[in-house]
CSV table of C-alpha atoms in Angstrom, one decimal:
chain,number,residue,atom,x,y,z
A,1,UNK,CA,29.8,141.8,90.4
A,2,UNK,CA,27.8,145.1,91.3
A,3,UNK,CA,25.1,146.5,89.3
A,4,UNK,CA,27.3,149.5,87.9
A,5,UNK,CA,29.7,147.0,86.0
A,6,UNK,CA,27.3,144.9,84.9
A,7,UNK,CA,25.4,148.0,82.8
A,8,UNK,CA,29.2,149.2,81.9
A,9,UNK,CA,30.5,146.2,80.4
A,10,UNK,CA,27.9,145.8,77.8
A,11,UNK,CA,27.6,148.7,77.0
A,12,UNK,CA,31.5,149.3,76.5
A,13,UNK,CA,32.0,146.5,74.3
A,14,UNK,CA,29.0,147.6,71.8
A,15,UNK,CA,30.3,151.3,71.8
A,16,UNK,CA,34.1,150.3,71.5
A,17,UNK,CA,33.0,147.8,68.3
A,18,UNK,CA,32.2,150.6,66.3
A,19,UNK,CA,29.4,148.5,64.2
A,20,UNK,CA,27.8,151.3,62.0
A,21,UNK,CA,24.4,149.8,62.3
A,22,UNK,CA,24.5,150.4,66.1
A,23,UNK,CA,22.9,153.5,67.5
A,24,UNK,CA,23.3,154.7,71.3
A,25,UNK,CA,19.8,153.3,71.9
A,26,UNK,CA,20.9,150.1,70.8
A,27,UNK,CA,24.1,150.0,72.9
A,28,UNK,CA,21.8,151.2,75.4
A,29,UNK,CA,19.9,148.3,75.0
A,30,UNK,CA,22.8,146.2,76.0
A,31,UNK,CA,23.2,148.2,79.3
A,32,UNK,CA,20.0,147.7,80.2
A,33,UNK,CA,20.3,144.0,79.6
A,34,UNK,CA,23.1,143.5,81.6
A,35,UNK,CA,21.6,144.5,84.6
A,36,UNK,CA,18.0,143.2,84.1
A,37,UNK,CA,18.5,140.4,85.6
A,38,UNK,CA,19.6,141.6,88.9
A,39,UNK,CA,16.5,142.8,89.4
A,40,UNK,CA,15.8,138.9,90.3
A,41,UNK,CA,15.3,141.2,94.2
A,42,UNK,CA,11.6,141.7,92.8
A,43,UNK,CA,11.1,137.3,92.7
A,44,UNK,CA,12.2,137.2,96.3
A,45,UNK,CA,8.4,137.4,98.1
A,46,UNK,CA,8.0,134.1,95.8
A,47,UNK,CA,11.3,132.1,97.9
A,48,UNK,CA,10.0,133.5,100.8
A,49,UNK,CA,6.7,132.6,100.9
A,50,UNK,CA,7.3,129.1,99.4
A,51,UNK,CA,10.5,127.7,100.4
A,52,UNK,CA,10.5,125.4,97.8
A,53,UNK,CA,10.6,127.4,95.3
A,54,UNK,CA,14.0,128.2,96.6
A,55,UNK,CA,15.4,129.1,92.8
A,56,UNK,CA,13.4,132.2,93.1
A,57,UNK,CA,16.1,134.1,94.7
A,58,UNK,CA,19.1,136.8,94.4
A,59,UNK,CA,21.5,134.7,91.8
A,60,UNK,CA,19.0,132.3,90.9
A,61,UNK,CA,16.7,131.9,88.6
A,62,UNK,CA,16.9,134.9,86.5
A,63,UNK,CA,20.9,133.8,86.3
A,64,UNK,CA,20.4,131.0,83.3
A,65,UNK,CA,20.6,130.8,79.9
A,66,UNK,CA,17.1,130.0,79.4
A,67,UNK,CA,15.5,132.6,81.7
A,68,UNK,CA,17.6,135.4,81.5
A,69,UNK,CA,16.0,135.8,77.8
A,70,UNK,CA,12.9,135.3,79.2
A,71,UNK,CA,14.2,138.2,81.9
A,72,UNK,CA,15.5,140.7,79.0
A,73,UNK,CA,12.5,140.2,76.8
A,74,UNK,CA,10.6,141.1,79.9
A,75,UNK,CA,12.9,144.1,81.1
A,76,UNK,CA,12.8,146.0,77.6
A,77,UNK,CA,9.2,145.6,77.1
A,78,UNK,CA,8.7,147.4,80.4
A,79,UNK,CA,11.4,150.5,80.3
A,80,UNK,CA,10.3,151.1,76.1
A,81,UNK,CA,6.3,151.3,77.9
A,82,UNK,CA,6.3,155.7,77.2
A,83,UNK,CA,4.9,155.9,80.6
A,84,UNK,CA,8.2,154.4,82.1
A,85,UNK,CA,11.2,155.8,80.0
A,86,UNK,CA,9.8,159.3,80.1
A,87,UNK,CA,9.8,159.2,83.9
A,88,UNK,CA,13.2,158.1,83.8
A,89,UNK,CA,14.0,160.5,81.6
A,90,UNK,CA,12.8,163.1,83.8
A,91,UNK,CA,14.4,162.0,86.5
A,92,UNK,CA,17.9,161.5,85.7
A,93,UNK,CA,17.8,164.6,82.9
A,94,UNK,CA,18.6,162.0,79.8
A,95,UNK,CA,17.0,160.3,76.7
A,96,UNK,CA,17.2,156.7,77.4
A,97,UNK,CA,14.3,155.3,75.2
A,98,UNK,CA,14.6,152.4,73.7
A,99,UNK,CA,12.3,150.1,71.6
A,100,UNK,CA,10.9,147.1,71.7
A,101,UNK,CA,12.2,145.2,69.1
A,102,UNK,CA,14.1,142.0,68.1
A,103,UNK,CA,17.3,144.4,67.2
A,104,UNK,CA,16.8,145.7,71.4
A,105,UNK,CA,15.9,142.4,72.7
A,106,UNK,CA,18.7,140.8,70.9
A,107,UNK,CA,21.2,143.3,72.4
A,108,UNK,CA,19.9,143.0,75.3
A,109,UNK,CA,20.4,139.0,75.3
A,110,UNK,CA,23.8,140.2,74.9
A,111,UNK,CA,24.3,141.9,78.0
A,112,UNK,CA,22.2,139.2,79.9
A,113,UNK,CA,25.5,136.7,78.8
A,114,UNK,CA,27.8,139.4,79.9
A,115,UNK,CA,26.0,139.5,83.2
A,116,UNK,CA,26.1,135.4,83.0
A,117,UNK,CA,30.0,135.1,82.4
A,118,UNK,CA,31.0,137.9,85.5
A,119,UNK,CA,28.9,136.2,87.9
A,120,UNK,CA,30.5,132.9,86.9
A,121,UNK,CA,33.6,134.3,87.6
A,122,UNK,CA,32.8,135.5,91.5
A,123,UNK,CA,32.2,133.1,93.7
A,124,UNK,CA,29.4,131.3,95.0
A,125,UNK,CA,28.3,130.3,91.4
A,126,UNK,CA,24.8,130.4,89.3
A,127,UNK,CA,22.5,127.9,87.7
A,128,UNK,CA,23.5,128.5,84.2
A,129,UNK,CA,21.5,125.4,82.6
A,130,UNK,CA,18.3,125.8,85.1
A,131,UNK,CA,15.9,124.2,84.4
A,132,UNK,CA,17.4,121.7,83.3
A,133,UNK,CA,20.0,121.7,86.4
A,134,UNK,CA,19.9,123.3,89.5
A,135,UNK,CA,24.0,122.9,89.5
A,136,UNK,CA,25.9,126.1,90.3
A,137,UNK,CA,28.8,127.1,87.8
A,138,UNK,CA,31.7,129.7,89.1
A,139,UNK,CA,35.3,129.7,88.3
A,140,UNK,CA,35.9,131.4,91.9
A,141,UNK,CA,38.3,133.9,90.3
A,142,UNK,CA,36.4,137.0,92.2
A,143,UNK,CA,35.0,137.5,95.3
A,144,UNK,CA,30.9,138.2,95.6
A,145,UNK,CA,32.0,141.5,94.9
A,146,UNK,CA,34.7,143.7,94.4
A,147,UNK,CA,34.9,147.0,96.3
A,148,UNK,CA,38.1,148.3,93.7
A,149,UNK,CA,36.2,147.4,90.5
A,150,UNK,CA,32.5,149.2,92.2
A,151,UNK,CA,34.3,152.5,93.0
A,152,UNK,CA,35.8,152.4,89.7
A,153,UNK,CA,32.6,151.4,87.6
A,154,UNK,CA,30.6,154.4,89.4
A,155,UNK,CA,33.2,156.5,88.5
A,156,UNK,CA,32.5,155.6,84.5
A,157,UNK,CA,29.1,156.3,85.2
A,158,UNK,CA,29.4,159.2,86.1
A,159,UNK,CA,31.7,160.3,83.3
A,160,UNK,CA,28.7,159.3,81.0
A,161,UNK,CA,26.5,161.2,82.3
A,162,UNK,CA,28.3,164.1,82.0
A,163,UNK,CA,28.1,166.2,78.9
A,164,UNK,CA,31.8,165.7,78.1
A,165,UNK,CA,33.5,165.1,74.7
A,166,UNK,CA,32.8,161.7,73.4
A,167,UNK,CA,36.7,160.9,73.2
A,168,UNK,CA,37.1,160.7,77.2
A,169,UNK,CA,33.9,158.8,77.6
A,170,UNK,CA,35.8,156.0,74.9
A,171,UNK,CA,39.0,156.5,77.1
A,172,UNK,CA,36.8,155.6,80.3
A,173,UNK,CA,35.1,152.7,79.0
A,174,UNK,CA,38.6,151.1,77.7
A,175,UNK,CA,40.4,151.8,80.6
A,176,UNK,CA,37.7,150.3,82.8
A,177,UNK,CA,37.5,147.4,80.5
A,178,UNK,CA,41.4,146.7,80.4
A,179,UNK,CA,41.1,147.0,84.7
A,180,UNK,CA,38.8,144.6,85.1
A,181,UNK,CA,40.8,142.4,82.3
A,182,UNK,CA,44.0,142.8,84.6
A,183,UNK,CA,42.3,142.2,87.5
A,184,UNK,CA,41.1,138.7,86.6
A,185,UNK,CA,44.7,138.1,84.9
A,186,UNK,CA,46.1,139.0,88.5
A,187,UNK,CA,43.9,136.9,90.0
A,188,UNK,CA,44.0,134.1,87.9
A,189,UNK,CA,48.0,134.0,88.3
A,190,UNK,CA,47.2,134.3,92.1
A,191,UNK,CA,45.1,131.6,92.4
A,192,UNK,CA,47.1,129.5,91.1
A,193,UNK,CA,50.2,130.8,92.7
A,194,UNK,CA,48.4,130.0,96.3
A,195,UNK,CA,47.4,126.3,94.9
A,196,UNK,CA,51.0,125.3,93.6
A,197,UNK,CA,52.1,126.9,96.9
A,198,UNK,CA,50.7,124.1,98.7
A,199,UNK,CA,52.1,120.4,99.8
A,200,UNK,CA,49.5,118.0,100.6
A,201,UNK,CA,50.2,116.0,103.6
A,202,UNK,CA,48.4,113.1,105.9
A,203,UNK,CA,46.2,112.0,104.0
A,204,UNK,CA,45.0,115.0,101.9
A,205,UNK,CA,44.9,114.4,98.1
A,206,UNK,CA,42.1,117.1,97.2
A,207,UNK,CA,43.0,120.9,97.1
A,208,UNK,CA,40.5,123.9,96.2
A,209,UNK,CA,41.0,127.9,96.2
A,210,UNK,CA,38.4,130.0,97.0
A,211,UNK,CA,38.6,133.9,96.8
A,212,UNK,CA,38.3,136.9,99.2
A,213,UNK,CA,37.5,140.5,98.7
A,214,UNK,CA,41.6,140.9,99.3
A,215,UNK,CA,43.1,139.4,95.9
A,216,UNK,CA,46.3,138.1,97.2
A,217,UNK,CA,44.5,136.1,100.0
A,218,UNK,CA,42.6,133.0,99.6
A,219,UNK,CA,40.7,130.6,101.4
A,220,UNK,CA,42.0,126.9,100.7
A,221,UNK,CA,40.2,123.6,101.6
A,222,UNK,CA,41.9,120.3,101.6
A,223,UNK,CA,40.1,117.1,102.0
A,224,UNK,CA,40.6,113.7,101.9
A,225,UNK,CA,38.0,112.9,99.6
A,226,UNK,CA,35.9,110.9,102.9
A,227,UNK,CA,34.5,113.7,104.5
A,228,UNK,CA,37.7,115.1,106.7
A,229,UNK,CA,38.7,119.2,105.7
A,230,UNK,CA,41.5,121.4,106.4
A,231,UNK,CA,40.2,124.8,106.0
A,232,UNK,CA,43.3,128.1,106.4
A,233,UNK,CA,43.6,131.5,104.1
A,234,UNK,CA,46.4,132.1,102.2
A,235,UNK,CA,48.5,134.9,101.4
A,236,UNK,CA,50.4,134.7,98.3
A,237,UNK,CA,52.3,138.0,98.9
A,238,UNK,CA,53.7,137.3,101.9
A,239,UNK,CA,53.6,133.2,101.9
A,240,UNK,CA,51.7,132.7,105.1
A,241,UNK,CA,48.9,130.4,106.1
A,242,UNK,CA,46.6,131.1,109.1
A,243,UNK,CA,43.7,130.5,110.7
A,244,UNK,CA,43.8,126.8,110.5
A,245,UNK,CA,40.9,124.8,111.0
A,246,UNK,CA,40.0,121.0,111.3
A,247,UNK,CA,36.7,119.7,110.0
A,248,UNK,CA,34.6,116.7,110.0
A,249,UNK,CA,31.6,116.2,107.5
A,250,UNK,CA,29.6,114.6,109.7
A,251,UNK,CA,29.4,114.6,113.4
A,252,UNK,CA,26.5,112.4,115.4
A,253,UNK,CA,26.0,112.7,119.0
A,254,UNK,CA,24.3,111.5,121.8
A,255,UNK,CA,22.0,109.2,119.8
A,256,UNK,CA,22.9,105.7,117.7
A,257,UNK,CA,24.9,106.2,114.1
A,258,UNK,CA,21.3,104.6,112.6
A,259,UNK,CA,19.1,106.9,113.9
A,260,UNK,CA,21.3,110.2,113.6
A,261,UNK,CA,21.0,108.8,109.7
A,262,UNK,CA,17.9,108.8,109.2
A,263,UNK,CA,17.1,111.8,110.8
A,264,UNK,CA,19.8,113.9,109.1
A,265,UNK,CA,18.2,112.2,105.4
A,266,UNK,CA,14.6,113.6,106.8
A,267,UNK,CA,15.9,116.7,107.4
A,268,UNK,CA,18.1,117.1,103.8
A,269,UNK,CA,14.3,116.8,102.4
A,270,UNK,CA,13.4,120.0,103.9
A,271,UNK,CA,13.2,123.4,101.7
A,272,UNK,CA,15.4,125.6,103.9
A,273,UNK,CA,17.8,122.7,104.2
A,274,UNK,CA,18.1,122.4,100.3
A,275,UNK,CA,18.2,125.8,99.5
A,276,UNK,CA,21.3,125.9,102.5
A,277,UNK,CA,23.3,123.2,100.6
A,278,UNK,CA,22.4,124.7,97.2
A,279,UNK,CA,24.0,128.0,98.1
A,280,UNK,CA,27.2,126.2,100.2
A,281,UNK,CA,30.0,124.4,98.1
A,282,UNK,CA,31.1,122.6,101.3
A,283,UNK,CA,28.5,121.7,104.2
A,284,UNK,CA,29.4,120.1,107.6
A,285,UNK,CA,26.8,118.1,109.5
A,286,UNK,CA,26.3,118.0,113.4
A,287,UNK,CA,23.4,116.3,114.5
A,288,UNK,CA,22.7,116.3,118.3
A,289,UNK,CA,19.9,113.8,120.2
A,290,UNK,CA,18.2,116.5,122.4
A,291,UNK,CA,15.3,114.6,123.9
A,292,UNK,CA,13.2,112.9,121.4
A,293,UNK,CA,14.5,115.2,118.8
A,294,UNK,CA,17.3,115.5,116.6
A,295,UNK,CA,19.2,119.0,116.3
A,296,UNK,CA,20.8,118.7,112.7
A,297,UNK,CA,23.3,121.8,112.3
A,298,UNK,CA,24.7,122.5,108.6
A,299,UNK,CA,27.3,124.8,108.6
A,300,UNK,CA,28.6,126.4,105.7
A,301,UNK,CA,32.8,126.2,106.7
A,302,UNK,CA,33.9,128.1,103.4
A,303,UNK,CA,31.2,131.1,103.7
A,304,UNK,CA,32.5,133.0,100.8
A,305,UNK,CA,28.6,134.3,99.3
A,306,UNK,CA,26.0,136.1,100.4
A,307,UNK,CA,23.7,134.5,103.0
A,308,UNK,CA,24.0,132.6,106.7
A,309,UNK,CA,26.8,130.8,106.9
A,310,UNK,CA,24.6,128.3,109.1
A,311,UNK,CA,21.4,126.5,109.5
A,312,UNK,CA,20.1,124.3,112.5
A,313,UNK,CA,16.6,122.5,112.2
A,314,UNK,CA,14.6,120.0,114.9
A,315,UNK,CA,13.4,116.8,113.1
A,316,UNK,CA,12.0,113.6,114.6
């Protein structure tokens, strides 16, 4: 989801609630946690510099339970500093102070598992449970983001920030809010529409639905649970497959099966390789003898995220 929704949804929920004890700041609070950890952009010089540290990346570690307190603790400490929110406030012309304060952190925790539950719904996934897994989580209802569902969430933005009466700023947030609730009920039924749609024949017995930024076409993946995939979108409007493709998991060439093996597990070692299959539900394997070397090739077949959709390496 984009930044704009992620600040919106929060913050709707807290205002639409109505609890008397809430002030703007504090729903203001939850905004500003729902967007905090986005800000993950800031970690990336860490994953650059030290591959390995691969979790330090756009959707990654800032994207769990565990550290996206850490992140909103963090987040509000800095924007309540007076040096920050007062040049905020002169730029954008509005009081946005908050405090730092269990009540804000709290809130802000709040938006942080709003932020958690919309990511899980795009696709590509997040560590939820890091550190204690690295496993990605995503119901693959959305795609990485949602051009429809952006447009409209700056347009509720900017309804805010106008000085309007209160009542059509309520009527903005609930109306955005019951969108993006349809939108994931048409989606859902969609999904499932293009999975039931489906026969699976010679020797296919696994079937997956993956989303694109079009919500009545999807990208399906059959597999035969030993490493053969039939890849082909879907539309469920007007009940037509295409572009079909055949692949193999793993391909070895112009070297023995043995060594292929073992130069394909040297290379799966590697940081840029893990962070590749990390990021990639479904990874194909070609590895080529050129010489004394091995060219392993991982290719991402599905490539619905963010990121290359391929990775080739040279290993001994």
């Amino acid at each position: 989801m984009d930044l704009f929704t992620h600040f919106i949804v929060p913050f709707a929920i807290l205002i639409l609630l109505k609890v008397k004890d809430f002030n703007v700041k504090d729903r203001l609070s939850g905004g500003f946690g729902g967007i905090s950890v986005d800000f993950d952009f800031i970690l990336f010089a860490i994953g650059f510099l030290s591959p390995e540290l691969f979790i330090f990346t756009h959707r990654g570690i800032t994207h769990s339970f565990v550290f996206g307190l850490v992140t909103a603790i963090i987040f509000i400490y800095i924007i309540s500093r007076p040096s920050v929110y007062d040049l905020i406030n002169y730029v954008i012309k509005r009081d946005i102070k908050v405090e730092f304060n269990c009540k804000s952190v709290l809130l802000a925790y709040f938006g942080v598992l709003t932020h958690l539950f919309l990511d899980f719904l795009t696709t590509g996934g997040i560590p939820l449970l890091y550190p204690f897994s690295l496993t990605r989580f995503s119901a693959n209802l959305y795609y990485y983001t949602d051009l429809v569902t952006t447009i409209m969430a700056l347009g509720v933005l900017i309804i805010l920030y106008l000085r309007l009466n209160p009542k059509y700023k309520k009527i903005a947030l609930t109306g955005f809010l019951i969108m993006l609730i349809s939108f994931g009920g048409i989606r859902t039924f969609e999904k499932m529409d293009a999975i039931e749609s489906q026969n699976l024949t010679e020797g296919y017995t696994q079937l997956t639905a993956y989303p694109t930024p079009d919500m009545f076409t999807w990208t399906l993946v059959e597999s035969d649970g030993g490493g053969r995939y039939r890849v082909f979108t879907y539309n469920t409007l007007k009940k037509v497959s295409s572009n079909l493709k055949e692949v193999n998991n793993l391909t070895i060439q112009n070297g023995s099966y043995e060594s292929g093996q073992k130069a394909i597990e040297f290379a799966n070692t590697l940081p840029e390789v893990e962070k590749f299959r990390w990021t990639s539900p479904y990874t194909a394997i070609n590895a080529t003898k050129t010489g004394s070397l091995w060219n392993v090739t991982y290719t991402d077949f599905v490539g619905n995220h963010y990121g290359a959709s391929e990775l080739s390496v040279l290993v001994p």
